[in-house]
Short mmCIF file of C-alpha atoms in Angstrom, two decimals:
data_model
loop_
_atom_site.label_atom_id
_atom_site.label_comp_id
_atom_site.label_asym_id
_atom_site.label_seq_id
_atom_site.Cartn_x
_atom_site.Cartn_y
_atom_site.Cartn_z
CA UNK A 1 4.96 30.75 -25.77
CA UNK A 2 2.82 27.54 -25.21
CA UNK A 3 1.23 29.02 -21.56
CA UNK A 4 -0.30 32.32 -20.76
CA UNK A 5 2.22 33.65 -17.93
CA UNK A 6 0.14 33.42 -15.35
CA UNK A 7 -0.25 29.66 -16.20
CA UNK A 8 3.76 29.09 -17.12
CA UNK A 9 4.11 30.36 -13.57
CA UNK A 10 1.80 28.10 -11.76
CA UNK A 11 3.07 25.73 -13.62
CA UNK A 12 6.56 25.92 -13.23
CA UNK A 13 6.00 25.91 -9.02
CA UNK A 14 4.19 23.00 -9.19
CA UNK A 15 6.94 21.16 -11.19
CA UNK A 16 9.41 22.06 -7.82
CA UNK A 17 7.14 19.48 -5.68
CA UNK A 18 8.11 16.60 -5.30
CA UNK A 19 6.88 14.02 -7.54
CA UNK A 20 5.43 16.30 -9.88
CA UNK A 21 6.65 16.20 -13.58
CA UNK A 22 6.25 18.46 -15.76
CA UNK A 23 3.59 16.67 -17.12
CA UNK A 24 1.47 16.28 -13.83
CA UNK A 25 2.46 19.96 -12.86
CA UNK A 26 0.28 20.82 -16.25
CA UNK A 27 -2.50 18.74 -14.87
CA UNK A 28 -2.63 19.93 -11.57
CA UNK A 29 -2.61 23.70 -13.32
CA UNK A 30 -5.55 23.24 -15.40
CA UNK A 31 -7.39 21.67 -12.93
CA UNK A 32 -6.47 24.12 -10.01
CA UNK A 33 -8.24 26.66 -13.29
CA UNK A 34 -11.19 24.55 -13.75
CA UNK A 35 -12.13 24.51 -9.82
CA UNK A 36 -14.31 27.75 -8.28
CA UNK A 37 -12.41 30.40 -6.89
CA UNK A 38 -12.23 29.54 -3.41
CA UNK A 39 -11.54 26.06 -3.54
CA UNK A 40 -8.13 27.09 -5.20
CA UNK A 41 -7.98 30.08 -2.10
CA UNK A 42 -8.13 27.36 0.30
CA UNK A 43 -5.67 25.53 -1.01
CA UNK A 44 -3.58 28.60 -1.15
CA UNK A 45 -4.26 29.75 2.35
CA UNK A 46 -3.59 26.31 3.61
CA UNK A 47 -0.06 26.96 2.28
CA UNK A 48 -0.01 30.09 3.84
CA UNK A 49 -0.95 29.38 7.18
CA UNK A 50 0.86 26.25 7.58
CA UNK A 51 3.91 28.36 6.88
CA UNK A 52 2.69 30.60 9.64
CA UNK A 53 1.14 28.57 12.20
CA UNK A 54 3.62 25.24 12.53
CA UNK A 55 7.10 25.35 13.97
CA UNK A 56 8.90 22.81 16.14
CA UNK A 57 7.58 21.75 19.71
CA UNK A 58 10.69 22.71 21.94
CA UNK A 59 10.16 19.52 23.67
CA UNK A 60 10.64 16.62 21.00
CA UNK A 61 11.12 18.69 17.79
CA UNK A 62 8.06 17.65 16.29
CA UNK A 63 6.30 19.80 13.65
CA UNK A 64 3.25 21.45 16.08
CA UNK A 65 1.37 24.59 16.08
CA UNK A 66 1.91 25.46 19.88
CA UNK A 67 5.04 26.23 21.81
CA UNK A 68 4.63 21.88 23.51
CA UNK A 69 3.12 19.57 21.17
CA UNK A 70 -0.30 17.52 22.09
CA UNK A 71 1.90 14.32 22.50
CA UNK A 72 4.48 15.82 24.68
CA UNK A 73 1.70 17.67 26.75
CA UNK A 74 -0.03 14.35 27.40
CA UNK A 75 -0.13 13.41 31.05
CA UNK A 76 -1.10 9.94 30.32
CA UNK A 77 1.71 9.68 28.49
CA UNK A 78 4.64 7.47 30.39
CA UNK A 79 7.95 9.69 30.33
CA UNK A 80 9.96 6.82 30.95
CA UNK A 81 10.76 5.82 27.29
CA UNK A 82 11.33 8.62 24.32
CA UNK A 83 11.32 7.02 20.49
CA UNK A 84 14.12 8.54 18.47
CA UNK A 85 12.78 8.99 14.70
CA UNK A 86 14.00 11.20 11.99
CA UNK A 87 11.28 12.78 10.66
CA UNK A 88 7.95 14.59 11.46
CA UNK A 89 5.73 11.78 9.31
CA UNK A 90 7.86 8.67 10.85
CA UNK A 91 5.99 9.87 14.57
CA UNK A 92 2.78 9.86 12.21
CA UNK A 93 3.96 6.21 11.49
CA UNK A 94 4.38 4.95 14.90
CA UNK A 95 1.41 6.65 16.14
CA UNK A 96 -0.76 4.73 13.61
CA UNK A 97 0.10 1.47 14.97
CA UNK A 98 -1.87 2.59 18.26
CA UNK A 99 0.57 0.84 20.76
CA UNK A 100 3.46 3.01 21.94
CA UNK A 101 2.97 5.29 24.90
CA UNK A 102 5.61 7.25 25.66
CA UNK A 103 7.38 9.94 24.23
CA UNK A 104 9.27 11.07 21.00
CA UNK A 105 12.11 12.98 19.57
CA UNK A 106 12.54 14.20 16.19
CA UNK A 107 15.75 14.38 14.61
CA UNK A 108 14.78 16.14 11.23
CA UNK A 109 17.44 13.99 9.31
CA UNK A 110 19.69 10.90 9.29
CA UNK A 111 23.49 11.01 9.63
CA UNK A 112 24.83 11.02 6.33
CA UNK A 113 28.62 11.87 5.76
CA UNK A 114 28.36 11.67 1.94
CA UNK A 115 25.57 14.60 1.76
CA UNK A 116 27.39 16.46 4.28
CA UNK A 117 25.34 15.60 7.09
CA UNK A 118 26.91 15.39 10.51
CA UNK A 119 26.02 15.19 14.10
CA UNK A 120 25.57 19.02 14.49
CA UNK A 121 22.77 18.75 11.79
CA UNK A 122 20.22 16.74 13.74
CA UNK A 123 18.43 17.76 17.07
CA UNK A 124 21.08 15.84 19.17
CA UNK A 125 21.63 18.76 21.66
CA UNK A 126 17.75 19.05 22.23
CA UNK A 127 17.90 15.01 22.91
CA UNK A 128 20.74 14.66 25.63
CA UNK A 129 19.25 17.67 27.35
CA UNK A 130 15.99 15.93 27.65
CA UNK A 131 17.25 12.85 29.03
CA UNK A 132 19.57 14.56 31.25
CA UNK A 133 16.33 16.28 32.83
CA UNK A 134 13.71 13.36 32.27
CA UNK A 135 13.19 10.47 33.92
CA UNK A 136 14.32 8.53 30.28
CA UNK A 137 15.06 5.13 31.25
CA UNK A 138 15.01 3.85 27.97
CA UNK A 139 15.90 5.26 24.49
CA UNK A 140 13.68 3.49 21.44
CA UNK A 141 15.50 4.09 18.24
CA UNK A 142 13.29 4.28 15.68
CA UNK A 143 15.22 5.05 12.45
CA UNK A 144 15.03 3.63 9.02
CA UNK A 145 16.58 0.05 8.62
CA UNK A 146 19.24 2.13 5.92
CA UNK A 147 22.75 2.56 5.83
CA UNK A 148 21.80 6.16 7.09
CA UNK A 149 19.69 5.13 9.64
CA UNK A 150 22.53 2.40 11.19
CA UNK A 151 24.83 5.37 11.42
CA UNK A 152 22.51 7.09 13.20
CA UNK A 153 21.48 4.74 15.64
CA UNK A 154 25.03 3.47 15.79
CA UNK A 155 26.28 7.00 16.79
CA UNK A 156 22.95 8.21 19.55
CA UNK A 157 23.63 4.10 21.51
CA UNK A 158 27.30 5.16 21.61
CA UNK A 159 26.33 8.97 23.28
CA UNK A 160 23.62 8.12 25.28
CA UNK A 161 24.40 4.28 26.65
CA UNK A 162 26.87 5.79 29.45
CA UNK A 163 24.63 7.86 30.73
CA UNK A 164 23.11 5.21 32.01
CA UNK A 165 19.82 4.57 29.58
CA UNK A 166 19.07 1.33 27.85
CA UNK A 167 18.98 1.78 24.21
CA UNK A 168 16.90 -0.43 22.41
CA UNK A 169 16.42 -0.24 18.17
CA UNK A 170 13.47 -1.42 16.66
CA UNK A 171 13.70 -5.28 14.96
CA UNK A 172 14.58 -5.93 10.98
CA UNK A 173 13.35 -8.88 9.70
CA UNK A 174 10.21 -10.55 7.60
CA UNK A 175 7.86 -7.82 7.28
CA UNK A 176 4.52 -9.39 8.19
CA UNK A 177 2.70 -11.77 5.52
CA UNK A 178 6.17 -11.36 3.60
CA UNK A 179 7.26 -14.08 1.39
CA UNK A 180 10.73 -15.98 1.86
CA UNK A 181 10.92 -16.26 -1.61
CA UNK A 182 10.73 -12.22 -2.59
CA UNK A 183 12.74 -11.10 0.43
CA UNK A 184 15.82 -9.67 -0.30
CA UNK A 185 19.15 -11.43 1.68
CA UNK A 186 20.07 -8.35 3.96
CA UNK A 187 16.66 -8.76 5.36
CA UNK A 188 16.39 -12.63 5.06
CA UNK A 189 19.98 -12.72 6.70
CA UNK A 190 19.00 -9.89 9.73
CA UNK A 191 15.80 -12.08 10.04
CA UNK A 192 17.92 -15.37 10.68
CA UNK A 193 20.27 -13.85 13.13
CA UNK A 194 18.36 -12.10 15.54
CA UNK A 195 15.38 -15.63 14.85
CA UNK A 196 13.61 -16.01 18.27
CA UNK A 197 12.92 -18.93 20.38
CA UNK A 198 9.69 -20.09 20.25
CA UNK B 1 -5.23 13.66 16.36
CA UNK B 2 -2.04 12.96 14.42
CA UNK B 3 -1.53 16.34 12.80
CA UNK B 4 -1.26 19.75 14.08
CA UNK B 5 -4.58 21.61 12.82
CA UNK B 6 -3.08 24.12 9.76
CA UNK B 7 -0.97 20.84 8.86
CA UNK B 8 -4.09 18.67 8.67
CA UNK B 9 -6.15 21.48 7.02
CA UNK B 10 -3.09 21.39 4.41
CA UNK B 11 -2.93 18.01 3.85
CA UNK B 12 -6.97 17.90 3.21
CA UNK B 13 -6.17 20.66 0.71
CA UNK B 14 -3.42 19.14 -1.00
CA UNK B 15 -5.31 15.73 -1.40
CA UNK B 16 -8.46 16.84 -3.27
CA UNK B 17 -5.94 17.79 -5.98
CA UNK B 18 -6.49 14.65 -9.11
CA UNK B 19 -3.78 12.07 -8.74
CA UNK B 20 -2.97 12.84 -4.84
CA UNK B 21 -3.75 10.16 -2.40
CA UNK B 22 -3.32 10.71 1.43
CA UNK B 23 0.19 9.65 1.15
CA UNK B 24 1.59 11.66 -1.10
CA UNK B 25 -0.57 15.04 0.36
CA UNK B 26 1.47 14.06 3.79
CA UNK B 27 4.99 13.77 1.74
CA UNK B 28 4.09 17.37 0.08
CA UNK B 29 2.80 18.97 2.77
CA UNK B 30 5.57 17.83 5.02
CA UNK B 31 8.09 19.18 1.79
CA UNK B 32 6.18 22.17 1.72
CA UNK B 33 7.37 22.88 5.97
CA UNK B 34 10.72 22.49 4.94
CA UNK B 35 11.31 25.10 2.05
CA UNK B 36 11.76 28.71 2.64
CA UNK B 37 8.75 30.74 3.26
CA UNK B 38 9.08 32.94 0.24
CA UNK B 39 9.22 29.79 -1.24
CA UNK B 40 5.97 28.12 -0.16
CA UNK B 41 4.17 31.57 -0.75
CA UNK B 42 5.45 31.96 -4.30
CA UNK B 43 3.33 28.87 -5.03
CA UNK B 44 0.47 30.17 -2.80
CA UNK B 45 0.35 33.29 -4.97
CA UNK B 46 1.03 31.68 -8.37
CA UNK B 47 -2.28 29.32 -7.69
CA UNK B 48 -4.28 33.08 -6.74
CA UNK B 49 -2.27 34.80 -9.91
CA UNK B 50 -3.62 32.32 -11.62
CA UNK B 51 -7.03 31.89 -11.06
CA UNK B 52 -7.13 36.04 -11.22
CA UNK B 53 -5.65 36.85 -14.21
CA UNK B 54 -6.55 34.04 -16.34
CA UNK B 55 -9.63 33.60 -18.38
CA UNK B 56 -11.21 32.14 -21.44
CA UNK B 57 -9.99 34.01 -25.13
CA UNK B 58 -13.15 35.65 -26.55
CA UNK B 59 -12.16 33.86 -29.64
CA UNK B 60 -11.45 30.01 -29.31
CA UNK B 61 -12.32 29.46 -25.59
CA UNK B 62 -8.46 28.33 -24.56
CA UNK B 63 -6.95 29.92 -21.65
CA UNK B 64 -5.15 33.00 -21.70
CA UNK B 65 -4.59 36.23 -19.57
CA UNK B 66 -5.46 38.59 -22.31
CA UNK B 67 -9.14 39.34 -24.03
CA UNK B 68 -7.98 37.29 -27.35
CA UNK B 69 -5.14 34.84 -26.86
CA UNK B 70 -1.90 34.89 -28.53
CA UNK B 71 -2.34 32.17 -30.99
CA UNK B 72 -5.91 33.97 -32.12
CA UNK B 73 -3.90 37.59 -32.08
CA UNK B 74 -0.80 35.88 -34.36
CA UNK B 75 -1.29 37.92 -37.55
CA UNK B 76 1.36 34.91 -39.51
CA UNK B 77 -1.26 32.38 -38.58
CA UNK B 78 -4.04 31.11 -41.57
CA UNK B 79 -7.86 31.74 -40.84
CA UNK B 80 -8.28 28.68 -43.49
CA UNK B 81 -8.25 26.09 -40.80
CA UNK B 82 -9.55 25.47 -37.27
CA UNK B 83 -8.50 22.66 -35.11
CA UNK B 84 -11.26 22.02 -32.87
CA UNK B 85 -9.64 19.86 -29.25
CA UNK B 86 -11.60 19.42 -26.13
CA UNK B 87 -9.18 20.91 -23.66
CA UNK B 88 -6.88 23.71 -23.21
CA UNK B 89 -3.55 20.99 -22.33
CA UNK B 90 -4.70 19.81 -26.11
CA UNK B 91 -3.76 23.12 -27.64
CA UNK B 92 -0.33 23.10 -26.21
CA UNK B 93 0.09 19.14 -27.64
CA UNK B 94 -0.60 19.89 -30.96
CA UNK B 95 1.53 23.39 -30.79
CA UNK B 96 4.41 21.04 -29.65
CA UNK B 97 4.18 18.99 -33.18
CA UNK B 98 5.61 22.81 -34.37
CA UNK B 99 3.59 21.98 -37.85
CA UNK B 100 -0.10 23.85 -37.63
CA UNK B 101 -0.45 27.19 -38.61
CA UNK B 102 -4.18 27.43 -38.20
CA UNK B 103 -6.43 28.23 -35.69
CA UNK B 104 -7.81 26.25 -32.53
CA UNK B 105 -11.30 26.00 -30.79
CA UNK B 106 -11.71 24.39 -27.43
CA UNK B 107 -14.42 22.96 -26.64
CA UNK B 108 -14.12 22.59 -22.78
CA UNK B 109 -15.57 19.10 -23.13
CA UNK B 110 -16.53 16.00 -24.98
CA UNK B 111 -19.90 14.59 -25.63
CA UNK B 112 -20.77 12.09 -22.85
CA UNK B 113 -24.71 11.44 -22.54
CA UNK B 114 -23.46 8.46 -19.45
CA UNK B 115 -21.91 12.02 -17.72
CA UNK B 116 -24.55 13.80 -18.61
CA UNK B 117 -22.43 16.00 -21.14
CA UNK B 118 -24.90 16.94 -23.71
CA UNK B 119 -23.90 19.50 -26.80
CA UNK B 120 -25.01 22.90 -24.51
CA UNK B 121 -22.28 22.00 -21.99
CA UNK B 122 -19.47 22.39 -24.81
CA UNK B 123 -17.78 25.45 -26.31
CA UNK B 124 -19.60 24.95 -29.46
CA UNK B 125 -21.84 28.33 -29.98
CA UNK B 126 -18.93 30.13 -30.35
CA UNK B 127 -17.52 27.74 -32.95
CA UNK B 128 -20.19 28.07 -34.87
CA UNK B 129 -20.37 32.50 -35.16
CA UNK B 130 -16.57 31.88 -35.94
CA UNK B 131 -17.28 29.75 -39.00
CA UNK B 132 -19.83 31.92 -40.23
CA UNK B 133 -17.64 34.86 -39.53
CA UNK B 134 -14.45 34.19 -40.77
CA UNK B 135 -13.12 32.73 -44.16
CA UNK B 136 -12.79 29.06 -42.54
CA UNK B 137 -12.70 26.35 -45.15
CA UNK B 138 -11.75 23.20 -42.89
CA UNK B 139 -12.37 21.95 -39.80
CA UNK B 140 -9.94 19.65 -38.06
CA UNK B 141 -11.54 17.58 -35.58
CA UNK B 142 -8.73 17.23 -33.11
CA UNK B 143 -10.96 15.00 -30.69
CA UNK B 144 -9.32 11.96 -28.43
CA UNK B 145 -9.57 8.41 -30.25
CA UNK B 146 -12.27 7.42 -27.39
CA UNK B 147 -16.16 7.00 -27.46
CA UNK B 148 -17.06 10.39 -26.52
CA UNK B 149 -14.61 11.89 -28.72
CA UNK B 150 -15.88 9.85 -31.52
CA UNK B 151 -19.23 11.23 -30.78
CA UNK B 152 -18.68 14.54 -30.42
CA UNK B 153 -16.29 14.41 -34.00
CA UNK B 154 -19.93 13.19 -35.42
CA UNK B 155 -21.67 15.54 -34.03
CA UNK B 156 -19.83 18.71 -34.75
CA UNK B 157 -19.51 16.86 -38.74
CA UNK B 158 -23.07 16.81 -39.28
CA UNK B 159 -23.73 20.39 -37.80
CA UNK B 160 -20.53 22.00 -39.91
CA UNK B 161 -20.67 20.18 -42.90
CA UNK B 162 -24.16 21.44 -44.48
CA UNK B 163 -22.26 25.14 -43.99
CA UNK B 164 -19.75 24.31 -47.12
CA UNK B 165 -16.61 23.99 -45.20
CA UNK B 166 -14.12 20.61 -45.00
CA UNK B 167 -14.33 18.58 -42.26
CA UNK B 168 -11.27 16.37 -41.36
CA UNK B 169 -10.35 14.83 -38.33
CA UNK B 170 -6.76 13.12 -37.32
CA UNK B 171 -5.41 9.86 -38.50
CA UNK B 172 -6.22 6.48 -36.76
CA UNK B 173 -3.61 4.06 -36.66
CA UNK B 174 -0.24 2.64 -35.16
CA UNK B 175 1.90 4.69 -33.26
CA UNK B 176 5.17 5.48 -34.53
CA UNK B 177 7.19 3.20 -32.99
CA UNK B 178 4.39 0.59 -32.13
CA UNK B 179 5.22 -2.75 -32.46
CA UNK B 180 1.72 -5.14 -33.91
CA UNK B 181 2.75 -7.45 -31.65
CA UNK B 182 1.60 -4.93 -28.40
CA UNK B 183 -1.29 -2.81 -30.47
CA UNK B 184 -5.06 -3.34 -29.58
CA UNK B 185 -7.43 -5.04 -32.01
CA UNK B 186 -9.05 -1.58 -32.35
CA UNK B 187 -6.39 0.41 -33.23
CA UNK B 188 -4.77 -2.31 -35.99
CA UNK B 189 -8.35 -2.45 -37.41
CA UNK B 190 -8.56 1.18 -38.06
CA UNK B 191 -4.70 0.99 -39.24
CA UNK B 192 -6.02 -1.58 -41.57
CA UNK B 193 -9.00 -0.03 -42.71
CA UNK B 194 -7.10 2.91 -43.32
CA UNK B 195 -4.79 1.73 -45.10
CA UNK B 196 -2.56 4.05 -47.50
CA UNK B 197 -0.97 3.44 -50.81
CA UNK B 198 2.63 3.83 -51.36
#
């Protein structure tokens, strides 16, 4: 045996992260042994507590550690428009850019027939109820510019359009200080055909 | 503030660990609220198992969870040799070769006067009683190919060698499978000074 057990075991739960090879997993081990006791606690108990603490605002969906999440219990916050994402980290994303305002809603996933994923996966129910009650005038969908992420935004404009709600989806094109020359054609080609006048 | 508290708290935890920038503590943490609880604890207990139960063999300094480490304990193992590394992780490469049979010493260290390193900060006390203990009659210096492990291989050379044992240390040279075309300067001047006859 190459490890102690107690290592083999750290170890071997380090190598289920993602990202983490067997090789890194080793690293992080003998560092995680080479740090004082309760630096390796903390990270421990941070495990531990975000296990315990976070569950899903049952407004938006979001990841949260209170029953309505600080964004969805913001009154400066303009109901009128919720941003569809699919993901805890892609509200993370939009938030960084410092500009939207209004509300969001977390799918936790991406339509995806091939991997089994259907409508019934996603927080769909949790959406349509919230723009049946809310003033929702428009619906910002905010999903990756994949094949996935099409479906899904494809499938939400067909729901949610006749209930009266504009449905907007975010622009593909250039990404800023992108090169022509290194863009790939799907983008250069979206980029051409939705080209603005100036 | 973008994150729910115990999610931030985690993410601050999970990026102190070597190799893990802010992006990557987000993507684990946010993996880490989608397994199973038993799952996320199992990892939260292996990291306290680990720092618990493990601990430095009385013998050669590697880790282990026992008061003299399996390797030291193996009875079908020669006293002849010692291979003297600077880290635990070394241990397990040169067990992987599946050739020694000797012994190991770790050092927990290399010489590094920049880092302020000096000889009292490494394992090398107890390398010392061992030699004049036991019937060791080589030393295999086992040290990286860098500056400090240079230095520390000269060191422990001229403290050993006045005691009548060997004292070897591993090859310089190409790597098998190196092509000249992509080897350093350094490394095809030691493979040339170092020569062998056929």
């Amino acid at each position: 045996m190459l490890f102690a057990k107690p290592l083999a075991e750290l170890i071997a739960e380090l190598e289920k992260l993602p990202g983490v090879g067997p090789k890194s997993a080793q690293r992080l081990a003998y560092y995680l042994l080479g740090v004082p006791d309760h630096e390796a606690k903390r990270l421990a108990s941070a495990i531990i507590e975000a296990k315990e603490k976070l569950r899903f605002c049952t407004v938006c969906e979001n990841v949260t550690d209170r029953e309505v999440c600080e964004i969805c219990a913001d009154p400066r916050r303009s109901a009128q428009t919720i941003c569809v994402v699919a993901e805890p980290r892609d509200v993370v994303a939009m938030e960084r850019i410092n500009e939207y305002r209004g509300f969001y809603h977390v799918l936790h996933g991406l339509l995806s027939p091939m991997d089994g994923v259907g409508p019934e996966r996603l927080r769909i129910k949790s959406l349509l109820a919230r723009i049946g009650l809310d003033e929702t005038s428009e619906l910002i969908l905010a999903t990756n510019a994949t094949i996935e992420g099409d479906a899904t935004s494809l499938y939400l404009a067909k729901l949610v359009k006749p209930l009266g709600v504009k449905v907007t989806r975010l622009a593909h094109g250039m990404p800023i200080g992108g090169e022509l020359d290194y863009a790939d054609s799907a983008t250069l080609l979206s980029a051409l055909e939705y080209r603005r006048e100036l």
